[in-house]
Short mmCIF file of C-alpha atoms (C1' of nucleotides) in Angstrom, two decimals:
data_model
loop_
_atom_site.label_atom_id
_atom_site.label_comp_id
_atom_site.label_asym_id
_atom_site.label_seq_id
_atom_site.Cartn_x
_atom_site.Cartn_y
_atom_site.Cartn_z
CA MET A 1 0.00 0.00 0.00
CA ALA A 2 2.89 2.36 0.68
CA LYS A 3 3.79 4.48 -2.27
CA ASP A 4 7.22 4.31 -3.80
CA ILE A 5 7.04 6.67 -6.75
CA TRP A 6 7.01 10.40 -6.10
CA ILE A 7 5.89 13.02 -8.60
CA GLY A 8 8.99 15.13 -7.93
CA ASP A 9 11.19 12.23 -9.07
CA VAL A 10 9.06 11.68 -12.16
CA GLN A 11 9.50 15.35 -13.08
CA ASN A 12 13.25 14.88 -12.51
CA GLY A 13 13.27 12.33 -15.30
CA ASP A 14 13.87 9.24 -13.14
CA TYR A 15 11.08 7.23 -14.82
CA ASP A 16 11.03 8.40 -18.45
CA GLY A 17 9.29 5.86 -20.67
CA GLN A 18 8.44 3.60 -17.73
CA GLU A 19 5.12 2.20 -16.55
CA VAL A 20 4.39 3.71 -13.11
CA GLU A 21 1.67 4.02 -10.50
CA LEU A 22 1.17 7.51 -9.03
CA LYS A 23 -0.80 8.35 -5.90
CA GLY A 24 -2.00 11.83 -5.13
CA TRP A 25 -4.73 14.46 -5.21
CA ILE A 26 -6.34 16.36 -8.07
CA LYS A 27 -5.07 19.93 -8.28
CA ARG A 28 -7.02 20.84 -11.40
CA THR A 29 -8.75 19.21 -14.37
CA ARG A 30 -9.69 20.29 -17.87
CA GLY A 31 -10.45 18.72 -21.25
CA SER A 32 -13.16 17.54 -23.61
CA ASN A 33 -15.41 14.52 -23.94
CA LYS A 34 -12.61 12.50 -25.56
CA ILE A 35 -9.51 13.66 -23.66
CA ARG A 36 -9.09 14.80 -20.04
CA PHE A 37 -6.11 16.46 -18.41
CA VAL A 38 -5.75 15.87 -14.68
CA VAL A 39 -3.04 17.78 -12.82
CA LEU A 40 -2.08 15.41 -10.01
CA ARG A 41 -0.41 16.74 -6.86
CA ASP A 42 1.57 15.00 -4.16
CA SER A 43 3.90 16.30 -1.45
CA THR A 44 6.77 16.56 -3.92
CA GLY A 45 5.21 18.24 -6.94
CA THR A 46 2.58 18.15 -9.68
CA ILE A 47 2.27 16.37 -13.01
CA GLN A 48 -0.25 16.44 -15.82
CA CYS A 49 -1.96 13.11 -16.47
CA VAL A 50 -3.62 12.61 -19.87
CA ALA A 51 -6.61 10.27 -20.08
CA LYS A 52 -8.02 9.42 -23.50
CA ARG A 53 -11.47 7.84 -23.72
CA ASP A 54 -10.47 5.29 -26.36
CA VAL A 55 -7.51 4.14 -24.22
CA VAL A 56 -8.92 3.98 -20.69
CA GLY A 57 -12.48 2.97 -21.63
CA ASP A 58 -15.79 4.73 -20.99
CA ASP A 59 -16.17 3.89 -17.27
CA ALA A 60 -12.71 5.07 -16.25
CA PHE A 61 -13.04 8.13 -18.48
CA GLU A 62 -16.36 9.14 -16.91
CA ALA A 63 -14.90 8.60 -13.45
CA VAL A 64 -12.00 10.92 -14.22
CA ALA A 65 -14.28 13.47 -15.86
CA SER A 66 -16.50 13.63 -12.79
CA ALA A 67 -13.73 13.67 -10.16
CA LEU A 68 -13.53 17.09 -8.48
CA ILE A 69 -10.54 19.03 -7.23
CA GLU A 70 -8.85 17.38 -4.19
CA SER A 71 -10.21 13.91 -4.94
CA SER A 72 -7.50 11.37 -4.17
CA LEU A 73 -6.47 9.00 -6.95
CA ILE A 74 -4.23 6.14 -7.93
CA VAL A 75 -3.23 6.55 -11.57
CA ARG A 76 -1.33 4.04 -13.69
CA GLY A 77 0.34 4.88 -16.96
CA THR A 78 3.50 5.59 -18.91
CA VAL A 79 5.79 8.55 -18.22
CA ASN A 80 6.15 10.61 -21.35
CA VAL A 81 8.56 13.49 -21.96
CA ASP A 82 6.43 16.26 -23.43
CA GLU A 83 7.17 19.96 -23.64
CA ARG A 84 3.47 20.81 -23.69
CA SER A 85 3.13 19.63 -20.08
CA GLU A 86 4.24 21.85 -17.21
CA GLY A 87 7.44 20.41 -15.78
CA GLY A 88 8.29 18.69 -19.07
CA HIS A 89 6.74 15.31 -18.18
CA GLU A 90 3.25 13.85 -18.31
CA LEU A 91 1.60 10.56 -17.53
CA VAL A 92 -0.29 8.83 -20.34
CA VAL A 93 -3.00 7.15 -18.32
CA SER A 94 -3.87 3.45 -18.74
CA GLY A 95 -5.94 3.02 -15.58
CA VAL A 96 -7.44 5.09 -12.75
CA GLU A 97 -8.80 4.34 -9.30
CA ILE A 98 -10.64 7.05 -7.37
CA VAL A 99 -9.75 6.45 -3.72
CA GLY A 100 -11.37 9.40 -1.93
CA PRO A 101 -14.04 11.17 -3.98
CA VAL A 102 -15.27 14.72 -3.34
CA ASP A 103 -19.01 15.38 -3.05
CA PRO A 104 -20.23 17.94 -5.66
CA GLU A 105 -22.63 19.26 -3.01
CA ARG A 106 -19.58 20.30 -0.99
CA PRO A 107 -16.74 21.02 -3.42
CA PHE A 108 -13.27 21.98 -2.15
CA PRO A 109 -13.79 25.54 -0.86
CA ILE A 110 -10.30 26.93 -1.46
CA THR A 111 -10.88 28.21 -4.98
CA GLU A 112 -8.68 30.33 -7.20
CA SER A 113 -10.71 33.40 -6.28
CA ALA A 114 -10.15 32.77 -2.56
CA MET A 115 -6.40 32.45 -3.13
CA LYS A 116 -6.18 35.41 -5.50
CA ALA A 117 -7.80 37.78 -3.04
CA ALA A 118 -5.40 36.70 -0.32
CA ASP A 119 -2.45 37.22 -2.67
CA GLY A 120 -0.07 35.50 -0.32
CA GLY A 121 -1.68 37.05 2.72
CA GLU A 122 -4.50 35.68 4.79
CA THR A 123 -8.23 36.25 4.69
CA GLU A 124 -10.77 35.31 7.32
CA PHE A 125 -12.08 32.62 5.01
CA LEU A 126 -8.65 31.03 4.55
CA LEU A 127 -7.99 31.18 8.30
CA ASP A 128 -11.35 29.52 8.99
CA ASN A 129 -10.44 26.81 6.48
CA ARG A 130 -6.83 26.51 7.55
CA HIS A 131 -7.09 22.69 7.70
CA LEU A 132 -7.75 22.72 3.95
CA TYR A 133 -5.57 25.72 3.08
CA LEU A 134 -2.54 23.72 4.32
CA ARG A 135 -2.52 21.61 1.16
CA THR A 136 -2.18 24.56 -1.23
CA SER A 137 1.20 25.18 -2.80
CA ARG A 138 1.93 28.35 -0.84
CA MET A 139 1.33 26.74 2.56
CA THR A 140 3.17 23.58 1.54
CA THR A 141 6.15 25.73 0.59
CA MET A 142 6.02 27.57 3.92
CA LEU A 143 5.83 24.30 5.87
CA LYS A 144 8.86 22.89 4.05
CA MET A 145 10.82 26.09 4.75
CA ARG A 146 9.79 25.85 8.40
CA SER A 147 10.98 22.26 8.64
CA SER A 148 14.41 23.29 7.34
CA VAL A 149 14.61 26.17 9.82
CA PHE A 150 13.89 23.79 12.73
CA GLY A 151 16.41 21.30 11.38
CA ALA A 152 19.07 24.01 11.03
CA ILE A 153 18.63 25.12 14.64
CA HIS A 154 19.00 21.54 15.89
CA SER A 155 22.06 20.87 13.76
CA TYR A 156 23.77 24.14 14.73
CA PHE A 157 23.59 23.40 18.45
CA ARG A 158 24.13 19.64 18.24
CA ASP A 159 27.23 20.07 16.09
CA LEU A 160 28.63 22.22 18.91
CA ASP A 161 27.78 19.56 21.52
CA PHE A 162 24.90 21.44 23.08
CA VAL A 163 22.43 19.17 24.88
CA GLU A 164 18.73 19.46 24.06
CA TYR A 165 16.88 19.99 27.33
CA GLN A 166 13.16 20.31 28.13
CA ALA A 167 11.48 22.58 30.68
CA PRO A 168 7.89 22.31 31.95
CA ASN A 169 5.12 24.18 30.15
CA PHE A 170 3.02 24.53 33.34
CA VAL A 171 4.81 27.02 35.59
CA ALA A 172 4.13 29.01 38.75
CA GLY A 173 5.96 32.25 38.00
CA ALA A 174 6.59 34.74 35.23
CA VAL A 175 9.70 35.44 33.22
CA GLU A 176 8.43 38.58 31.55
CA GLY A 177 5.90 40.97 33.01
CA GLY A 178 3.06 39.17 34.79
CA SER A 179 0.33 40.75 32.70
CA THR A 180 1.04 38.53 29.71
CA LEU A 181 0.61 35.19 31.48
CA PHE A 182 -2.03 32.68 30.47
CA GLU A 183 -3.63 31.45 33.67
CA VAL A 184 -4.88 27.86 33.74
CA PRO A 185 -6.77 26.02 36.49
CA TYR A 186 -4.57 23.40 38.10
CA PHE A 187 -6.44 21.09 40.51
CA GLY A 188 -7.84 23.97 42.53
CA ARG A 189 -4.74 26.07 42.21
CA LYS A 190 -3.52 28.47 39.57
CA ALA A 191 -0.79 27.64 37.12
CA TYR A 192 0.45 29.49 34.06
CA LEU A 193 1.61 28.52 30.60
CA THR A 194 5.32 29.14 30.26
CA GLN A 195 6.63 32.27 28.59
CA SER A 196 10.16 30.98 28.36
CA TRP A 197 12.37 27.99 29.05
CA GLN A 198 15.07 30.23 30.46
CA LEU A 199 14.68 30.06 34.23
CA TYR A 200 14.50 26.27 34.17
CA ALA A 201 17.43 26.11 31.78
CA GLU A 202 19.52 28.14 34.17
CA ALA A 203 18.85 25.49 36.80
CA ALA A 204 20.39 22.85 34.53
CA MET A 205 23.26 25.09 33.42
CA PRO A 206 25.66 23.77 36.14
CA ALA A 207 24.86 20.22 35.01
CA LEU A 208 24.99 20.50 31.22
CA GLU A 209 26.88 23.78 30.64
CA ARG A 210 25.71 24.03 27.03
CA LEU A 211 22.00 23.48 26.46
CA TYR A 212 19.24 24.44 24.02
CA THR A 213 15.62 23.77 23.19
CA ILE A 214 12.95 24.43 20.61
CA ALA A 215 9.60 24.63 22.36
CA PRO A 216 6.37 26.62 22.36
CA SER A 217 6.11 29.71 24.55
CA PHE A 218 2.85 31.43 25.44
CA ARG A 219 2.18 35.13 25.88
CA ALA A 220 -1.23 36.63 26.49
CA GLU A 221 -0.49 39.79 24.55
CA LYS A 222 -3.43 41.31 22.73
CA SER A 223 -1.01 42.40 20.08
CA ARG A 224 -2.49 42.98 16.67
CA THR A 225 0.62 43.00 14.53
CA ARG A 226 2.14 40.89 11.79
CA ARG A 227 4.89 39.79 14.20
CA HIS A 228 2.94 38.36 17.14
CA LEU A 229 1.38 35.04 18.06
CA THR A 230 0.08 34.03 21.49
CA GLU A 231 1.66 30.59 21.02
CA PHE A 232 5.02 30.80 19.28
CA TRP A 233 8.02 28.50 18.84
CA HIS A 234 10.94 29.62 20.88
CA ALA A 235 14.51 28.41 20.26
CA GLU A 236 16.47 29.11 23.41
CA MET A 237 20.03 28.42 24.51
CA GLU A 238 21.95 28.80 27.74
CA ILE A 239 25.71 28.53 28.11
CA ALA A 240 27.98 28.53 31.18
CA TRP A 241 31.17 30.55 31.49
CA ALA A 242 30.13 32.87 28.67
CA THR A 243 30.00 36.63 28.23
CA ASN A 244 27.40 38.69 26.41
CA ASP A 245 29.69 38.82 23.36
CA GLU A 246 30.14 35.06 23.31
CA VAL A 247 26.38 34.52 23.55
CA MET A 248 25.93 36.91 20.61
CA ASN A 249 28.41 34.85 18.59
CA HIS A 250 26.00 31.92 18.89
CA GLY A 251 22.99 34.07 18.00
CA GLU A 252 24.76 35.24 14.88
CA GLY A 253 25.99 31.70 14.23
CA VAL A 254 22.58 30.05 14.38
CA VAL A 255 20.84 32.70 12.26
CA ARG A 256 23.53 32.55 9.58
CA HIS A 257 23.38 28.75 9.67
CA ILE A 258 19.61 28.88 9.16
CA ALA A 259 20.06 31.14 6.12
CA SER A 260 22.71 28.90 4.57
CA THR A 261 20.64 25.76 5.26
CA LEU A 262 17.69 27.31 3.44
CA LEU A 263 19.92 28.07 0.47
CA ASP A 264 21.09 24.45 0.45
CA GLU A 265 17.76 22.75 1.02
CA ARG A 266 15.08 25.16 -0.15
CA SER A 267 16.40 27.35 -2.96
CA GLU A 268 13.45 26.33 -5.14
CA GLU A 269 10.99 27.27 -2.41
CA LEU A 270 12.78 30.57 -1.76
CA GLN A 271 12.51 31.43 -5.44
CA SER A 272 8.86 30.46 -5.65
CA LEU A 273 8.26 32.88 -2.77
CA GLY A 274 9.98 35.59 -4.78
CA ARG A 275 13.04 35.75 -2.51
CA ASP A 276 16.35 36.99 -3.88
CA LEU A 277 18.90 34.23 -3.29
CA GLU A 278 21.74 36.76 -3.18
CA LEU A 279 20.01 38.54 -0.34
CA ILE A 280 19.64 35.30 1.63
CA GLY A 281 23.28 34.57 0.78
CA ARG A 282 24.27 37.88 2.32
CA TYR A 283 22.42 36.95 5.52
CA ALA A 284 24.35 33.65 5.54
CA ASP A 285 27.80 35.11 4.82
CA SER A 286 27.98 38.57 6.40
CA PRO A 287 28.97 39.28 9.98
CA PHE A 288 26.20 40.99 11.98
CA PRO A 289 27.30 44.43 13.22
CA ARG A 290 26.95 45.25 16.94
CA MET A 291 25.78 48.63 18.12
CA ARG A 292 25.36 49.95 21.64
CA TYR A 293 21.97 51.27 22.69
CA ASP A 294 23.47 54.76 23.14
CA GLU A 295 24.65 54.77 19.55
CA ALA A 296 21.18 53.77 18.34
CA ILE A 297 19.62 56.61 20.33
CA GLU A 298 22.08 59.06 18.78
CA ILE A 299 21.26 57.83 15.28
CA LEU A 300 17.54 58.14 15.96
CA GLN A 301 17.88 61.59 17.47
CA ALA A 302 19.97 62.69 14.48
CA LYS A 303 17.08 61.55 12.28
CA GLY A 304 14.77 63.77 14.29
CA VAL A 305 12.99 60.93 16.11
CA ASP A 306 11.55 61.94 19.47
CA VAL A 307 13.28 59.47 21.78
CA GLU A 308 14.88 59.88 25.20
CA TRP A 309 17.67 57.92 26.80
CA GLY A 310 16.26 55.23 29.06
CA GLN A 311 13.24 54.33 26.92
CA ASP A 312 13.06 50.81 25.57
CA LEU A 313 13.10 50.91 21.78
CA ASP A 314 9.65 50.08 20.47
CA TYR A 315 8.92 48.71 17.04
CA SER A 316 8.28 52.07 15.38
CA LYS A 317 11.78 53.18 16.38
CA GLU A 318 13.39 49.83 15.54
CA LYS A 319 11.85 50.15 12.13
CA ILE A 320 13.41 53.55 11.49
CA LEU A 321 16.73 52.26 12.78
CA THR A 322 16.72 49.10 10.65
CA GLN A 323 15.67 50.91 7.45
CA ASP A 324 19.30 51.36 6.46
CA PHE A 325 20.40 47.86 7.55
CA ASP A 326 21.05 45.23 4.91
CA VAL A 327 21.90 42.48 7.40
CA PRO A 328 20.69 41.85 10.98
CA HIS A 329 22.22 44.12 13.62
CA PHE A 330 22.73 43.54 17.34
CA LEU A 331 21.75 46.24 19.79
CA THR A 332 23.59 45.91 23.13
CA HIS A 333 23.91 47.57 26.54
CA TYR A 334 20.38 48.76 27.20
CA PRO A 335 19.72 50.96 30.23
CA LYS A 336 19.11 48.88 33.35
CA ILE A 337 15.72 50.54 33.89
CA ALA A 338 14.42 49.18 30.57
CA LYS A 339 15.17 45.49 31.27
CA PRO A 340 14.09 42.85 33.86
CA PHE A 341 16.07 41.64 36.89
CA TYR A 342 17.77 38.64 35.34
CA HIS A 343 19.93 40.77 33.03
CA ARG A 344 23.41 41.26 34.49
CA VAL A 345 24.41 44.84 35.30
CA ASP A 346 27.48 45.98 33.36
CA PRO A 347 30.36 46.00 35.89
CA GLU A 348 31.96 48.85 33.94
CA ASP A 349 28.91 51.13 34.18
CA ASP A 350 25.94 50.22 36.34
CA LYS A 351 23.51 52.28 34.27
CA TYR A 352 23.57 49.50 31.67
CA VAL A 353 22.90 45.77 31.47
CA LEU A 354 24.83 43.21 29.42
CA CYS A 355 22.09 42.29 26.99
CA HIS A 356 21.42 42.16 23.29
CA ASP A 357 18.58 42.19 20.79
CA LEU A 358 19.05 41.05 17.22
CA LEU A 359 17.05 43.17 14.77
CA ALA A 360 16.22 41.68 11.39
CA PRO A 361 16.22 43.89 8.30
CA GLU A 362 13.32 44.40 5.86
CA GLY A 363 11.08 45.62 8.68
CA TYR A 364 10.82 42.26 10.49
CA GLY A 365 12.07 43.63 13.83
CA GLU A 366 13.42 41.80 16.81
CA ILE A 367 14.21 38.11 16.34
CA ILE A 368 16.53 37.48 19.30
CA GLY A 369 16.59 38.76 22.85
CA GLY A 370 19.33 37.65 25.20
CA GLY A 371 22.31 38.50 27.33
CA GLU A 372 24.44 37.69 30.30
CA ARG A 373 22.49 36.65 33.41
CA THR A 374 22.71 38.12 36.88
CA TRP A 375 24.60 35.27 38.50
CA SER A 376 25.63 36.17 42.02
CA GLU A 377 23.10 35.68 44.82
CA GLN A 378 23.65 39.15 46.29
CA GLU A 379 23.16 40.83 42.92
CA ILE A 380 19.99 38.97 42.09
CA LEU A 381 18.44 39.78 45.47
CA ALA A 382 19.40 43.43 44.99
CA ARG A 383 17.91 43.52 41.48
CA LEU A 384 14.63 41.94 42.64
CA GLU A 385 14.40 44.44 45.47
CA GLU A 386 15.13 47.35 43.13
CA GLU A 387 12.38 46.22 40.79
CA GLY A 388 9.91 45.49 43.55
CA THR A 389 9.50 41.93 42.28
CA PRO A 390 8.46 39.50 45.04
CA LYS A 391 11.20 36.91 45.45
CA GLU A 392 8.97 34.03 46.65
CA ALA A 393 8.08 32.78 43.16
CA TYR A 394 11.75 32.82 42.20
CA GLN A 395 13.17 30.99 45.20
CA PHE A 396 14.37 28.04 43.14
CA TYR A 397 16.05 30.43 40.76
CA ILE A 398 17.83 32.25 43.59
CA ASP A 399 18.91 28.88 44.98
CA THR A 400 20.81 28.08 41.79
CA ARG A 401 23.05 31.08 42.59
CA SER A 402 23.72 29.93 46.14
CA TYR A 403 25.63 26.84 45.05
CA GLY A 404 28.47 27.63 42.72
CA GLY A 405 27.04 30.45 40.65
CA VAL A 406 29.07 31.12 37.51
CA PRO A 407 28.92 33.69 34.74
CA HIS A 408 26.55 32.51 32.04
CA GLY A 409 24.10 33.73 29.47
CA GLY A 410 21.71 32.80 26.73
CA PHE A 411 19.12 33.99 24.28
CA GLY A 412 15.68 33.29 22.92
CA LEU A 413 15.03 33.27 19.20
CA GLY A 414 11.53 33.63 17.75
CA VAL A 415 11.51 30.75 15.27
CA ASP A 416 8.30 31.84 13.58
CA ARG A 417 9.67 35.37 13.19
CA VAL A 418 12.79 33.99 11.54
CA CYS A 419 10.64 31.88 9.20
CA SER A 420 8.52 34.92 8.43
CA TRP A 421 11.54 37.13 7.71
CA LEU A 422 13.50 34.64 5.58
CA SER A 423 10.47 33.59 3.55
CA GLY A 424 9.40 37.22 3.06
CA ALA A 425 5.94 36.54 4.50
CA ASP A 426 3.45 39.38 4.89
CA HIS A 427 2.33 38.04 8.26
CA ILE A 428 3.74 35.65 10.86
CA ARG A 429 0.51 33.62 10.55
CA GLU A 430 1.63 32.46 7.11
CA VAL A 431 4.51 30.39 8.42
CA ILE A 432 2.80 28.31 11.14
CA PRO A 433 0.17 25.64 10.37
CA PHE A 434 -2.46 26.68 12.92
CA PRO A 435 -1.74 30.22 14.12
CA ARG A 436 -2.93 31.34 17.53
CA ASP A 437 -3.55 34.98 18.24
CA SER A 438 -5.74 36.98 20.61
CA ARG A 439 -8.78 36.50 18.34
CA ARG A 440 -8.34 32.95 17.12
CA VAL A 441 -7.96 29.49 18.61
CA THR A 442 -9.75 27.61 15.80
CA PRO A 443 -9.46 25.53 13.77
"C1'" G B 1 -5.95 48.88 26.33
"C1'" C B 2 -6.05 52.72 22.19
"C1'" C B 3 -6.87 54.42 16.89
"C1'" G B 4 -8.77 53.42 11.93
"C1'" A B 5 -11.41 50.41 8.36
"C1'" U B 6 -14.49 46.47 6.50
"C1'" U B 7 -19.03 43.11 6.43
"C1'" U B 8 -23.54 41.97 -0.59
"C1'" A B 9 -24.41 34.03 -3.44
"C1'" G B 10 -19.82 28.56 -1.22
"C1'" C B 11 -15.44 32.10 -2.79
"C1'" U B 12 -13.90 37.03 -4.92
"C1'" U B 13 -16.51 41.30 -5.89
"C1'" A B 14 -19.72 45.61 -8.79
"C1'" G B 15 -23.74 48.37 -7.11
"C1'" C B 16 -24.69 55.66 -9.66
"C1'" U B 17 -28.39 61.00 -6.36
"C1'" G B 18 -32.19 56.40 -1.54
"C1'" G B 19 -36.56 53.93 -6.38
"C1'" U B 20 -37.58 45.70 -7.76
"C1'" G B 21 -29.21 43.54 -6.51
"C1'" G B 22 -25.09 42.45 -11.57
"C1'" A B 23 -20.66 39.67 -12.72
"C1'" G B 24 -16.28 36.20 -12.46
"C1'" C B 25 -14.78 31.60 -10.07
"C1'" G B 26 -16.90 27.15 -8.13
"C1'" U B 27 -21.27 23.56 -8.66
"C1'" G B 28 -25.07 21.10 -12.11
"C1'" G B 29 -26.56 20.27 -17.51
"C1'" G B 30 -24.87 20.58 -22.74
"C1'" A B 31 -20.81 21.19 -26.94
"C1'" C B 32 -15.69 20.15 -28.03
"C1'" U B 33 -9.52 14.87 -29.33
"C1'" G B 34 -3.70 18.54 -26.71
"C1'" U B 35 -5.60 21.57 -22.69
"C1'" U B 36 -2.23 24.98 -19.44
"C1'" A B 37 -6.65 29.38 -14.15
"C1'" A B 38 -8.92 25.56 -21.35
"C1'" U B 39 -12.97 27.62 -24.27
"C1'" C B 40 -18.32 28.26 -25.75
"C1'" C B 41 -23.91 27.85 -24.38
"C1'" C B 42 -27.58 27.17 -20.33
"C1'" A B 43 -29.25 26.71 -15.12
"C1'" A B 44 -29.62 26.77 -9.88
"C1'" G B 45 -27.77 29.74 -5.95
"C1'" G B 46 -29.04 36.47 -2.22
"C1'" U B 47 -34.47 38.02 4.10
"C1'" C B 48 -27.09 42.67 1.32
"C1'" G B 49 -23.35 40.78 9.43
"C1'" U B 50 -27.35 41.33 13.64
"C1'" G B 51 -30.97 44.58 15.99
"C1'" G B 52 -33.30 49.23 15.95
"C1'" G B 53 -34.33 54.17 13.63
"C1'" U B 54 -35.33 57.97 9.57
"C1'" U B 55 -38.29 57.69 4.93
"C1'" C B 56 -43.98 56.72 0.79
"C1'" G B 57 -39.57 53.61 -0.14
"C1'" A B 58 -32.94 51.59 2.68
"C1'" G B 59 -27.52 47.32 0.17
"C1'" C B 60 -26.91 52.87 0.23
"C1'" C B 61 -28.57 57.73 5.54
"C1'" C B 62 -28.42 57.51 11.40
"C1'" C B 63 -27.63 54.64 16.19
"C1'" A B 64 -26.16 50.25 18.87
"C1'" C B 65 -23.94 45.53 18.93
"C1'" A B 66 -20.98 41.61 16.79
"C1'" A B 67 -17.26 39.49 13.81
"C1'" U B 68 -13.06 40.35 10.98
"C1'" C B 69 -8.91 43.18 9.09
"C1'" G B 70 -4.89 46.93 9.55
"C1'" G B 71 -1.90 49.98 12.84
"C1'" C B 72 0.01 51.39 17.90
"C1'" G B 73 1.70 49.96 22.85
"C1'" C B 74 4.42 45.23 24.68
"C1'" C B 75 7.56 41.58 23.09
"C1'" A B 76 10.46 36.60 20.26
#
RNA sequence: GCCGAUUUAGCUUAGCUGGUGGAGCGUGGGACUGUUAAUCCCAAGGUCGUGGGUUCGAGCCCCACAAUCGGCGCCA
């Protein structure tokens, strides 16, 4: 029953002149009462199948003629090289079996008009029918790109002997501000969905020294932007004995490795999305410049932007700043008052913390946030006090500093944001199969 | 949380100054032996988001609500 012939291989010329059996779904049909053209789709590509009435017989011909888009079929025939067929190959059909028919009362709803209106973006209708939209060529392309991005992150860290490590998704305390926590009932108590793997990773840092994960994080932000999801995939790393600069080296390393992996594995997909391969090549090959927060403020002020020292840089300002960037840039050394307690204060100037954000070009904004962690027990207690954060929820975290605290750091990378940026998507929703935002948890 | 916009057939849309809502795709029927989103002919399919108001008369004007979309704040 398993299939062993893939349409992509047929289009590559692996079966020219041979008798084959193809399994797939109807993408489109056309023809007359004597000859029918069925464009068959599988996960690897499409091919035109030609059924002639006098060859296949009346019954099979009528079956093909009445089969609607997205019916599943098994088609037997001979592979023919023919310029008239898209892809250069076609199947001259000798026999057909309709496996899963489509009811004419309920034809496949994702029509050309629905796709055309979306024009690569998303409409309410397509989001409501996401389970069916997944099998269109644009979504298939996005999902293949996404798979390569995940694979590249794993291979980057594993090749450097990082250990993959899992943290719980039910947690008791916040990493970011408490207002963005999803509260869930937990046997009469309250628990929250995790916002980050970080605090639990820091607990394992003395055991594993180099660790990473790719896992979902949850943030109850009512953000209505093309960069936000409430459930997003978070690639995080934590490394012992490392400085802010050394952590940044890994951030740069993994992002460049993702870009070069996409060029290796998905150049066809990149091109079908209209991406310039030279541009992606530049992301893979160029070093990412590093700029201190103060420098960014000066640049913005010189451009006439109304911004004061001490403010966190919001997206509208990031956007102005990144306009002139042709590769991602790191922003480092933010003012202490703009960042939470776990960022280590710069020993050379206590107005700053040793942190970094990586800003993607082309208007895609922040894709990495990270830095060196506050690692001594005294410092972390002082920072919590300064912030007015109650220390009870973080007792286990403070404990990790009491027994052999060492300098360390890490970062979190928004995997969906990276997918969105590198594929040139109009919206982050386009790169995840079932997007979750403040207005949508279905389908 | 704030600001702005949209809602007409399964989908995508047109709709003039307020005077009996048109089309393309899809579906069904018919014609056609090489089509590329095939083409040609025909048909079915609409209480115009919901509720109220103004008017002799509302898809169109007013109010409320809802859903959706875009942007901001916050972040990955």
